PDB file of C-alpha atoms and ligand atoms in Angstrom:
ATOM      1  CA  MET A   2      -8.549  71.338 -35.523  1.00 94.00           C
ATOM      2  CA  ARG A   3     -11.790  71.032 -37.466  1.00 97.00           C
ATOM      3  CA  ALA A   4     -11.819  72.563 -40.942  1.00 98.00           C
ATOM      4  CA  ASN A   5     -13.911  72.641 -44.085  1.00 98.00           C
ATOM      5  CA  TYR A   6     -12.575  74.447 -47.143  1.00 98.00           C
ATOM      6  CA  HIS A   7     -15.399  73.614 -49.524  1.00 98.00           C
ATOM      7  CA  SER A   8     -18.510  75.832 -49.233  1.00 98.00           C
ATOM      8  CA  HIS A   9     -20.545  77.714 -51.789  1.00 98.00           C
ATOM      9  CA  THR A  10     -22.704  80.839 -51.889  1.00 98.00           C
ATOM     10  CA  TRP A  11     -25.885  81.817 -53.758  1.00 98.00           C
ATOM     11  CA  ARG A  12     -23.757  83.413 -56.495  1.00 98.00           C
ATOM     12  CA  CYS A  13     -23.232  80.140 -58.356  1.00 97.00           C
ATOM     13  CA  GLY A  14     -26.996  79.909 -58.915  1.00 97.00           C
ATOM     14  CA  HIS A  15     -27.462  76.439 -57.366  1.00 97.00           C
ATOM     15  CA  ALA A  16     -26.547  77.076 -53.708  1.00 98.00           C
ATOM     16  CA  ILE A  17     -28.785  78.781 -51.154  1.00 98.00           C
ATOM     17  CA  GLY A  18     -28.585  80.655 -47.878  1.00 96.00           C
ATOM     18  CA  ARG A  19     -26.868  83.772 -46.578  1.00 96.00           C
ATOM     19  CA  GLU A  20     -23.098  83.622 -46.205  1.00 98.00           C
ATOM     20  CA  GLU A  21     -23.454  84.545 -42.555  1.00 98.00           C
ATOM     21  CA  ASP A  22     -25.682  81.533 -41.920  1.00 98.00           C
ATOM     22  CA  TYR A  23     -22.911  79.249 -43.200  1.00 98.00           C
ATOM     23  CA  VAL A  24     -20.577  80.913 -40.711  1.00 98.00           C
ATOM     24  CA  LYS A  25     -23.033  80.606 -37.807  1.00 98.00           C
ATOM     25  CA  THR A  26     -23.710  76.958 -38.608  1.00 98.00           C
ATOM     26  CA  ALA A  27     -19.985  76.230 -38.864  1.00 98.00           C
ATOM     27  CA  VAL A  28     -19.437  77.804 -35.421  1.00 98.00           C
ATOM     28  CA  GLU A  29     -22.302  75.727 -33.976  1.00 98.00           C
ATOM     29  CA  GLN A  30     -20.801  72.598 -35.526  1.00 98.00           C
ATOM     30  CA  GLY A  31     -17.471  73.228 -33.877  1.00 98.00           C
ATOM     31  CA  PHE A  32     -15.452  74.161 -36.953  1.00 98.00           C
ATOM     32  CA  ASP A  33     -12.283  76.158 -36.303  1.00 98.00           C
ATOM     33  CA  ILE A  34     -11.849  77.005 -39.980  1.00 98.00           C
ATOM     34  CA  LEU A  35     -14.446  77.652 -42.687  1.00 98.00           C
ATOM     35  CA  GLY A  36     -13.329  78.251 -46.246  1.00 98.00           C
ATOM     36  CA  PHE A  37     -15.643  79.546 -48.938  1.00 98.00           C
ATOM     37  CA  SER A  38     -14.781  78.157 -52.344  1.00 98.00           C
ATOM     38  CA  ASP A  39     -17.641  79.162 -54.568  1.00 98.00           C
ATOM     39  CA  HIS A  40     -17.582  78.135 -58.233  1.00 98.00           C
ATOM     40  CA  THR A  41     -15.079  80.451 -59.851  1.00 98.00           C
ATOM     41  CA  PRO A  42     -15.962  82.839 -62.617  1.00 98.00           C
ATOM     42  CA  GLN A  43     -14.158  81.966 -65.847  1.00 98.00           C
ATOM     43  CA  PHE A  44     -13.094  84.379 -68.550  1.00 98.00           C
ATOM     44  CA  PHE A  45     -15.054  82.794 -71.377  1.00 98.00           C
ATOM     45  CA  PRO A  46     -15.178  84.331 -74.841  1.00 96.00           C
ATOM     46  CA  GLU A  47     -17.930  86.909 -75.287  1.00 93.00           C
ATOM     47  CA  GLY A  48     -21.395  85.455 -75.649  1.00 91.00           C
ATOM     48  CA  TYR A  49     -20.993  82.226 -73.637  1.00 96.00           C
ATOM     49  CA  ARG A  50     -22.663  81.889 -70.236  1.00 93.00           C
ATOM     50  CA  SER A  51     -21.741  78.906 -68.129  1.00 95.00           C
ATOM     51  CA  GLY A  52     -24.730  78.734 -65.807  1.00 91.00           C
ATOM     52  CA  LEU A  53     -23.044  77.107 -62.816  1.00 96.00           C
ATOM     53  CA  ARG A  54     -20.850  79.928 -61.583  1.00 98.00           C
ATOM     54  CA  MET A  55     -20.725  83.613 -60.702  1.00 98.00           C
ATOM     55  CA  GLU A  56     -19.924  86.147 -63.405  1.00 97.00           C
ATOM     56  CA  THR A  57     -16.452  87.725 -63.441  1.00 97.00           C
ATOM     57  CA  GLY A  58     -17.923  91.044 -62.252  1.00 97.00           C
ATOM     58  CA  GLU A  59     -19.218  89.419 -59.047  1.00 98.00           C
ATOM     59  CA  LEU A  60     -15.796  88.340 -57.816  1.00 98.00           C
ATOM     60  CA  PRO A  61     -14.871  91.564 -55.948  1.00 98.00           C
ATOM     61  CA  ASN A  62     -18.143  91.610 -54.004  1.00 98.00           C
ATOM     62  CA  TYR A  63     -17.826  87.894 -53.147  1.00 98.00           C
ATOM     63  CA  CYS A  64     -14.334  88.395 -51.754  1.00 98.00           C
ATOM     64  CA  ARG A  65     -15.339  91.514 -49.832  1.00 98.00           C
ATOM     65  CA  VAL A  66     -18.377  89.892 -48.208  1.00 98.00           C
ATOM     66  CA  ILE A  67     -16.365  86.869 -47.064  1.00 98.00           C
ATOM     67  CA  ARG A  68     -13.539  89.031 -45.736  1.00 98.00           C
ATOM     68  CA  GLU A  69     -16.003  91.159 -43.754  1.00 98.00           C
ATOM     69  CA  LEU A  70     -17.459  88.015 -42.186  1.00 98.00           C
ATOM     70  CA  GLY A  71     -13.927  86.966 -41.292  1.00 98.00           C
ATOM     71  CA  GLU A  72     -13.528  90.234 -39.394  1.00 98.00           C
ATOM     72  CA  LYS A  73     -16.921  90.029 -37.734  1.00 98.00           C
ATOM     73  CA  TYR A  74     -16.413  86.473 -36.475  1.00 98.00           C
ATOM     74  CA  ARG A  75     -12.732  86.790 -35.628  1.00 97.00           C
ATOM     75  CA  GLY A  76     -12.288  85.043 -32.301  1.00 96.00           C
ATOM     76  CA  SER A  77     -15.015  82.446 -33.010  1.00 98.00           C
ATOM     77  CA  ILE A  78     -13.799  80.958 -36.278  1.00 98.00           C
ATOM     78  CA  ARG A  79     -11.233  81.551 -38.975  1.00 98.00           C
ATOM     79  CA  ILE A  80     -12.794  82.376 -42.345  1.00 98.00           C
ATOM     80  CA  HIS A  81     -10.975  82.055 -45.663  1.00 98.00           C
ATOM     81  CA  VAL A  82     -11.918  83.117 -49.167  1.00 98.00           C
ATOM     82  CA  GLY A  83     -11.143  80.716 -51.962  1.00 98.00           C
ATOM     83  CA  LEU A  84     -12.570  79.451 -55.237  1.00 98.00           C
ATOM     84  CA  GLU A  85     -13.399  76.046 -56.673  1.00 98.00           C
ATOM     85  CA  ALA A  86     -11.901  76.289 -60.127  1.00 98.00           C
ATOM     86  CA  GLU A  87     -11.586  74.184 -63.235  1.00 98.00           C
ATOM     87  CA  TYR A  88      -8.293  74.196 -65.008  1.00 98.00           C
ATOM     88  CA  TYR A  89      -9.273  75.449 -68.440  1.00 98.00           C
ATOM     89  CA  PRO A  90      -6.004  75.902 -70.342  1.00 98.00           C
ATOM     90  CA  ASP A  91      -7.179  78.798 -72.543  1.00 98.00           C
ATOM     91  CA  LEU A  92      -8.663  80.747 -69.611  1.00 98.00           C
ATOM     92  CA  PHE A  93      -6.288  80.030 -66.743  1.00 98.00           C
ATOM     93  CA  ARG A  94      -3.813  82.818 -67.454  1.00 96.00           C
ATOM     94  CA  GLU A  95      -6.520  85.391 -67.043  1.00 97.00           C
ATOM     95  CA  LEU A  96      -8.091  83.759 -63.994  1.00 98.00           C
ATOM     96  CA  ILE A  97      -5.000  83.623 -61.786  1.00 98.00           C
ATOM     97  CA  PRO A  98      -4.141  87.348 -61.722  1.00 97.00           C
ATOM     98  CA  ALA A  99      -7.836  88.257 -61.362  1.00 98.00           C
ATOM     99  CA  ALA A 100      -8.189  85.970 -58.337  1.00 98.00           C
ATOM    100  CA  ARG A 101      -4.911  87.162 -56.860  1.00 97.00           C
ATOM    101  CA  ASP A 102      -5.877  90.830 -57.280  1.00 97.00           C
ATOM    102  CA  GLN A 103      -9.069  90.249 -55.295  1.00 98.00           C
ATOM    103  CA  GLY A 104      -7.213  88.534 -52.461  1.00 97.00           C
ATOM    104  CA  VAL A 105      -8.393  84.982 -53.142  1.00 98.00           C
ATOM    105  CA  GLU A 106      -6.381  82.856 -50.706  1.00 98.00           C
ATOM    106  CA  TYR A 107      -6.658  79.436 -52.317  1.00 98.00           C
ATOM    107  CA  LEU A 108      -8.010  77.448 -55.244  1.00 98.00           C
ATOM    108  CA  LEU A 109      -9.561  74.010 -55.095  1.00 99.00           C
ATOM    109  CA  LEU A 110      -9.366  72.055 -58.326  1.00 98.00           C
ATOM    110  CA  GLY A 111     -12.875  70.974 -59.353  1.00 98.00           C
ATOM    111  CA  GLN A 112     -12.637  69.733 -62.949  1.00 98.00           C
ATOM    112  CA  HIS A 113     -16.284  69.816 -63.999  1.00 98.00           C
ATOM    113  CA  PHE A 114     -15.749  69.823 -67.790  1.00 98.00           C
ATOM    114  CA  LEU A 115     -13.090  68.762 -70.257  1.00 98.00           C
ATOM    115  CA  GLY A 116     -11.217  71.216 -72.463  1.00 98.00           C
ATOM    116  CA  ASN A 117     -12.415  74.747 -71.914  1.00 98.00           C
ATOM    117  CA  GLU A 118     -15.988  73.707 -71.075  1.00 98.00           C
ATOM    118  CA  GLN A 119     -17.766  75.142 -74.103  1.00 97.00           C
ATOM    119  CA  GLY A 120     -19.207  72.252 -76.126  1.00 97.00           C
ATOM    120  CA  GLU A 121     -17.274  69.722 -74.026  1.00 98.00           C
ATOM    121  CA  HIS A 122     -18.105  66.661 -71.939  1.00 98.00           C
ATOM    122  CA  TYR A 123     -19.439  67.144 -68.383  1.00 98.00           C
ATOM    123  CA  ASN A 124     -17.204  64.931 -66.287  1.00 98.00           C
ATOM    124  CA  GLY A 125     -19.997  63.758 -63.989  1.00 98.00           C
ATOM    125  CA  ALA A 126     -21.943  62.226 -66.912  1.00 98.00           C
ATOM    126  CA  PRO A 127     -21.661  58.437 -67.332  1.00 98.00           C
ATOM    127  CA  THR A 128     -19.384  57.292 -70.133  1.00 98.00           C
ATOM    128  CA  ALA A 129     -17.568  54.167 -71.264  1.00 98.00           C
ATOM    129  CA  ASP A 130     -15.268  56.136 -73.574  1.00 98.00           C
ATOM    130  CA  GLU A 131     -11.626  55.670 -72.631  1.00 98.00           C
ATOM    131  CA  THR A 132     -10.676  58.863 -74.472  1.00 98.00           C
ATOM    132  CA  ILE A 133     -12.812  60.892 -72.091  1.00 98.00           C
ATOM    133  CA  LEU A 134     -11.279  59.169 -69.070  1.00 98.00           C
ATOM    134  CA  ARG A 135      -7.771  59.713 -70.393  1.00 98.00           C
ATOM    135  CA  ARG A 136      -8.420  63.376 -71.173  1.00 98.00           C
ATOM    136  CA  TYR A 137      -9.861  63.910 -67.685  1.00 99.00           C
ATOM    137  CA  CYS A 138      -6.739  62.458 -66.108  1.00 98.00           C
ATOM    138  CA  GLU A 139      -4.319  64.327 -68.346  1.00 98.00           C
ATOM    139  CA  GLN A 140      -6.072  67.653 -67.855  1.00 98.00           C
ATOM    140  CA  SER A 141      -6.191  67.149 -64.087  1.00 98.00           C
ATOM    141  CA  MET A 142      -2.514  66.220 -63.983  1.00 98.00           C
ATOM    142  CA  GLU A 143      -1.637  69.340 -65.962  1.00 98.00           C
ATOM    143  CA  ALA A 144      -3.705  71.327 -63.449  1.00 98.00           C
ATOM    144  CA  MET A 145      -1.795  69.856 -60.519  1.00 98.00           C
ATOM    145  CA  GLN A 146       1.503  70.683 -62.202  1.00 97.00           C
ATOM    146  CA  THR A 147       0.642  74.394 -62.285  1.00 97.00           C
ATOM    147  CA  GLY A 148       1.194  74.433 -58.521  1.00 97.00           C
ATOM    148  CA  MET A 149      -1.784  76.783 -58.132  1.00 98.00           C
ATOM    149  CA  PHE A 150      -4.211  74.331 -56.501  1.00 98.00           C
ATOM    150  CA  THR A 151      -4.388  73.597 -52.788  1.00 98.00           C
ATOM    151  CA  TYR A 152      -6.308  70.349 -53.150  1.00 98.00           C
ATOM    152  CA  PHE A 153      -8.330  68.347 -55.669  1.00 99.00           C
ATOM    153  CA  ALA A 154     -12.091  68.418 -54.975  1.00 99.00           C
ATOM    154  CA  HIS A 155     -14.012  65.251 -55.857  1.00 98.00           C
ATOM    155  CA  PRO A 156     -11.225  63.804 -58.051  1.00 99.00           C
ATOM    156  CA  ASP A 157     -13.539  60.832 -58.598  1.00 98.00           C
ATOM    157  CA  LEU A 158     -16.196  62.987 -60.327  1.00 98.00           C
ATOM    158  CA  ILE A 159     -15.401  61.257 -63.623  1.00 98.00           C
ATOM    159  CA  CYS A 160     -18.083  58.620 -64.137  1.00 98.00           C
ATOM    160  CA  TYR A 161     -16.353  55.923 -66.188  1.00 98.00           C
ATOM    161  CA  GLN A 162     -18.437  52.816 -66.652  1.00 98.00           C
ATOM    162  CA  GLY A 163     -16.130  50.804 -68.877  1.00 98.00           C
ATOM    163  CA  ASP A 164     -13.485  48.175 -68.079  1.00 98.00           C
ATOM    164  CA  PRO A 165     -12.296  48.446 -64.433  1.00 98.00           C
ATOM    165  CA  ALA A 166      -8.714  47.680 -65.520  1.00 98.00           C
ATOM    166  CA  ILE A 167      -8.743  50.729 -67.816  1.00 98.00           C
ATOM    167  CA  TYR A 168     -10.132  52.845 -64.979  1.00 98.00           C
ATOM    168  CA  ARG A 169      -7.338  51.676 -62.686  1.00 98.00           C
ATOM    169  CA  LYS A 170      -4.680  52.354 -65.302  1.00 98.00           C
ATOM    170  CA  HIS A 171      -5.627  55.991 -65.865  1.00 98.00           C
ATOM    171  CA  MET A 172      -6.789  56.910 -62.369  1.00 98.00           C
ATOM    172  CA  GLY A 173      -3.693  55.245 -60.921  1.00 98.00           C
ATOM    173  CA  ARG A 174      -1.587  57.704 -62.933  1.00 98.00           C
ATOM    174  CA  LEU A 175      -3.663  60.559 -61.605  1.00 98.00           C
ATOM    175  CA  CYS A 176      -3.115  59.367 -58.022  1.00 98.00           C
ATOM    176  CA  ARG A 177       0.626  59.032 -58.548  1.00 98.00           C
ATOM    177  CA  GLU A 178       0.778  62.574 -59.888  1.00 98.00           C
ATOM    178  CA  ALA A 179      -1.191  63.885 -56.892  1.00 98.00           C
ATOM    179  CA  LYS A 180       1.226  62.116 -54.601  1.00 98.00           C
ATOM    180  CA  SER A 181       4.266  63.499 -56.383  1.00 98.00           C
ATOM    181  CA  CYS A 182       2.815  67.040 -56.394  1.00 97.00           C
ATOM    182  CA  GLY A 183       1.922  66.717 -52.695  1.00 97.00           C
ATOM    183  CA  LEU A 184      -1.677  67.521 -53.548  1.00 98.00           C
ATOM    184  CA  PRO A 185      -4.328  66.130 -51.161  1.00 98.00           C
ATOM    185  CA  LEU A 186      -7.448  64.521 -52.640  1.00 99.00           C
ATOM    186  CA  GLU A 187     -10.907  65.370 -51.342  1.00 99.00           C
ATOM    187  CA  MET A 188     -13.413  62.854 -50.041  1.00 98.00           C
ATOM    188  CA  ASN A 189     -16.635  64.631 -50.927  1.00 98.00           C
ATOM    189  CA  LEU A 190     -19.327  64.424 -48.274  1.00 98.00           C
ATOM    190  CA  LEU A 191     -22.047  65.972 -50.452  1.00 98.00           C
ATOM    191  CA  GLY A 192     -21.579  63.135 -52.916  1.00 98.00           C
ATOM    192  CA  LEU A 193     -21.810  60.603 -50.109  1.00 98.00           C
ATOM    193  CA  TRP A 194     -24.959  61.770 -48.337  1.00 98.00           C
ATOM    194  CA  SER A 195     -26.809  62.642 -51.557  1.00 98.00           C
ATOM    195  CA  GLY A 196     -26.073  59.234 -53.117  1.00 98.00           C
ATOM    196  CA  ARG A 197     -24.013  60.344 -56.115  1.00 98.00           C
ATOM    197  CA  HIS A 198     -21.529  58.110 -57.954  1.00 98.00           C
ATOM    198  CA  TYR A 199     -18.710  59.588 -55.867  1.00 98.00           C
ATOM    199  CA  PRO A 200     -16.961  59.036 -53.518  1.00 98.00           C
ATOM    200  CA  ASN A 201     -16.024  56.014 -55.629  1.00 98.00           C
ATOM    201  CA  LEU A 202     -14.530  53.183 -53.568  1.00 98.00           C
ATOM    202  CA  ARG A 203     -12.580  51.889 -56.580  1.00 98.00           C
ATOM    203  CA  PHE A 204     -10.846  55.241 -56.760  1.00 98.00           C
ATOM    204  CA  TRP A 205     -10.055  55.406 -53.061  1.00 98.00           C
ATOM    205  CA  GLU A 206      -8.537  51.927 -53.146  1.00 98.00           C
ATOM    206  CA  LEU A 207      -6.122  53.234 -55.778  1.00 98.00           C
ATOM    207  CA  ALA A 208      -5.433  56.391 -53.778  1.00 98.00           C
ATOM    208  CA  ALA A 209      -4.637  54.226 -50.757  1.00 98.00           C
ATOM    209  CA  GLN A 210      -2.265  52.048 -52.796  1.00 98.00           C
ATOM    210  CA  GLU A 211      -0.425  55.114 -54.034  1.00 98.00           C
ATOM    211  CA  GLY A 212      -0.165  56.610 -50.544  1.00 98.00           C
ATOM    212  CA  CYS A 213      -2.209  59.730 -51.314  1.00 98.00           C
ATOM    213  CA  GLN A 214      -3.455  62.010 -48.554  1.00 98.00           C
ATOM    214  CA  ALA A 215      -7.099  62.968 -48.206  1.00 98.00           C
ATOM    215  CA  VAL A 216      -9.152  65.906 -46.971  1.00 98.00           C
ATOM    216  CA  LEU A 217     -12.837  65.883 -46.090  1.00 98.00           C
ATOM    217  CA  GLY A 218     -14.901  68.397 -48.052  1.00 98.00           C
ATOM    218  CA  TRP A 219     -18.476  69.196 -47.094  1.00 98.00           C
ATOM    219  CA  ASP A 220     -19.119  70.914 -50.452  1.00 98.00           C
ATOM    220  CA  ALA A 221     -21.942  72.783 -48.706  1.00 98.00           C
ATOM    221  CA  HIS A 222     -24.518  74.314 -51.036  1.00 98.00           C
ATOM    222  CA  ALA A 223     -26.753  75.299 -48.067  1.00 98.00           C
ATOM    223  CA  PRO A 224     -25.792  76.167 -44.465  1.00 98.00           C
ATOM    224  CA  GLU A 225     -27.404  73.062 -42.952  1.00 98.00           C
ATOM    225  CA  GLN A 226     -25.238  70.861 -45.189  1.00 98.00           C
ATOM    226  CA  LEU A 227     -22.406  71.585 -42.761  1.00 98.00           C
ATOM    227  CA  CYS A 228     -24.164  69.315 -40.229  1.00 97.00           C
ATOM    228  CA  ARG A 229     -23.742  65.913 -41.838  1.00 94.00           C
ATOM    229  CA  ALA A 230     -22.221  64.057 -38.905  1.00 93.00           C
ATOM    230  CA  GLU A 231     -23.261  60.635 -40.159  1.00 96.00           C
ATOM    231  CA  ALA A 232     -21.653  61.071 -43.585  1.00 97.00           C
ATOM    232  CA  GLU A 233     -18.524  62.382 -41.910  1.00 97.00           C
ATOM    233  CA  GLN A 234     -18.285  59.337 -39.636  1.00 98.00           C
ATOM    234  CA  THR A 235     -18.848  56.942 -42.539  1.00 98.00           C
ATOM    235  CA  MET A 236     -16.152  58.650 -44.605  1.00 98.00           C
ATOM    236  CA  ARG A 237     -13.657  58.674 -41.754  1.00 98.00           C
ATOM    237  CA  LYS A 238     -14.259  54.979 -41.196  1.00 98.00           C
ATOM    238  CA  THR A 239     -13.774  54.190 -44.902  1.00 98.00           C
ATOM    239  CA  ALA A 240     -10.508  56.122 -44.909  1.00 98.00           C
ATOM    240  CA  LYS A 241      -9.326  54.298 -41.806  1.00 98.00           C
ATOM    241  CA  ASP A 242     -10.239  50.901 -43.253  1.00 98.00           C
ATOM    242  CA  LEU A 243      -8.322  51.722 -46.438  1.00 98.00           C
ATOM    243  CA  GLY A 244      -5.371  53.149 -44.527  1.00 98.00           C
ATOM    244  CA  ILE A 245      -5.732  56.641 -45.979  1.00 98.00           C
ATOM    245  CA  GLU A 246      -4.580  59.559 -43.875  1.00 96.00           C
ATOM    246  CA  ILE A 247      -7.095  62.409 -43.558  1.00 98.00           C
ATOM    247  CA  LEU A 248      -5.495  65.804 -43.064  1.00 98.00           C
ATOM    248  CA  ASP A 249      -7.323  68.095 -40.636  1.00 97.00           C
ATOM    249  CA  THR A 250      -5.998  71.252 -42.257  1.00 98.00           C
ATOM    250  CA  VAL A 251      -4.209  72.121 -45.482  1.00 98.00           C
ATOM    251  CA  THR A 252      -1.541  74.658 -46.393  1.00 98.00           C
ATOM    252  CA  PHE A 253      -2.653  77.081 -49.090  1.00 98.00           C
ATOM    253  CA  ARG A 254      -0.686  77.193 -52.327  1.00 98.00           C
ATOM    254  CA  SER A 255      -0.053  80.809 -53.146  1.00 94.00           C
ATOM    255  CA  LEU A 256      -1.371  82.283 -56.371  1.00 96.00           C
ATOM    256  CA  GLY A 257       2.036  83.629 -57.172  1.00 86.00           C
ATOM    257  CA  ARG A 258       3.477  84.132 -60.605  1.00 76.00           C
ATOM    258  CA  TYR A 259       1.938  81.905 -63.199  1.00 76.00           C
TER     259      TYR A 259
HETATM  260 ZN1   ZN B1155     -21.868  73.413 -56.945  1.00 88.98          ZN
HETATM  261 ZN1   ZN B1156     -18.185  72.372 -54.805  1.00 88.98          ZN
END
């Protein structure tokens, strides 16, 4: 079974291509399952625009378009509609019912900012501040504990450049929590082929030590990004060398009562 649950659409403002072209490319590449997980809308206070995600009003159309593609390509590939979502404590209670009402099947945790985003640290920005690292881990652990997330996308997005021992201390806790919640961690192929600071080998050594499970995520922001065979092979080899199990498929966590 070949699956990718991490794909975007033009709605987030920094991905390109028609949804159907992602589906066609996935079929060509031999995927059995393609999940769309565009950047979720968030219910920010009036007057704030995030700039990296669809607006709340676009959610119904997004879900409808993906579902229609699922119908059209039934028999060739299984299509799922999900969202890549931050856990923003002040906004989460509004997000869950909205996503559920539109038939969103799963959420990936992608913790791009601390706090509730507005005026907060972007987690991919380099820092040597332990407080930022600690907050990232604590917020992500709280997110896992909600039980709403199916897996953790690029958990190693945090770009901590301070003492490696401090990194291991906090990220080790995060890995233990993922293990105890049964939440798989994503090895992000976009990060690998585009030369970002993640996947971070230091992180994956910890994940291996803690016995965490992994999932490959293409994080496709264009249809052709589903064809990165070389990055996939490299990542699979790294996982094997570290002794990390890569799951082919995942079980969705339901967006039940929250
Ligand atoms: Zn993106
Ligand atoms: Zn993504």
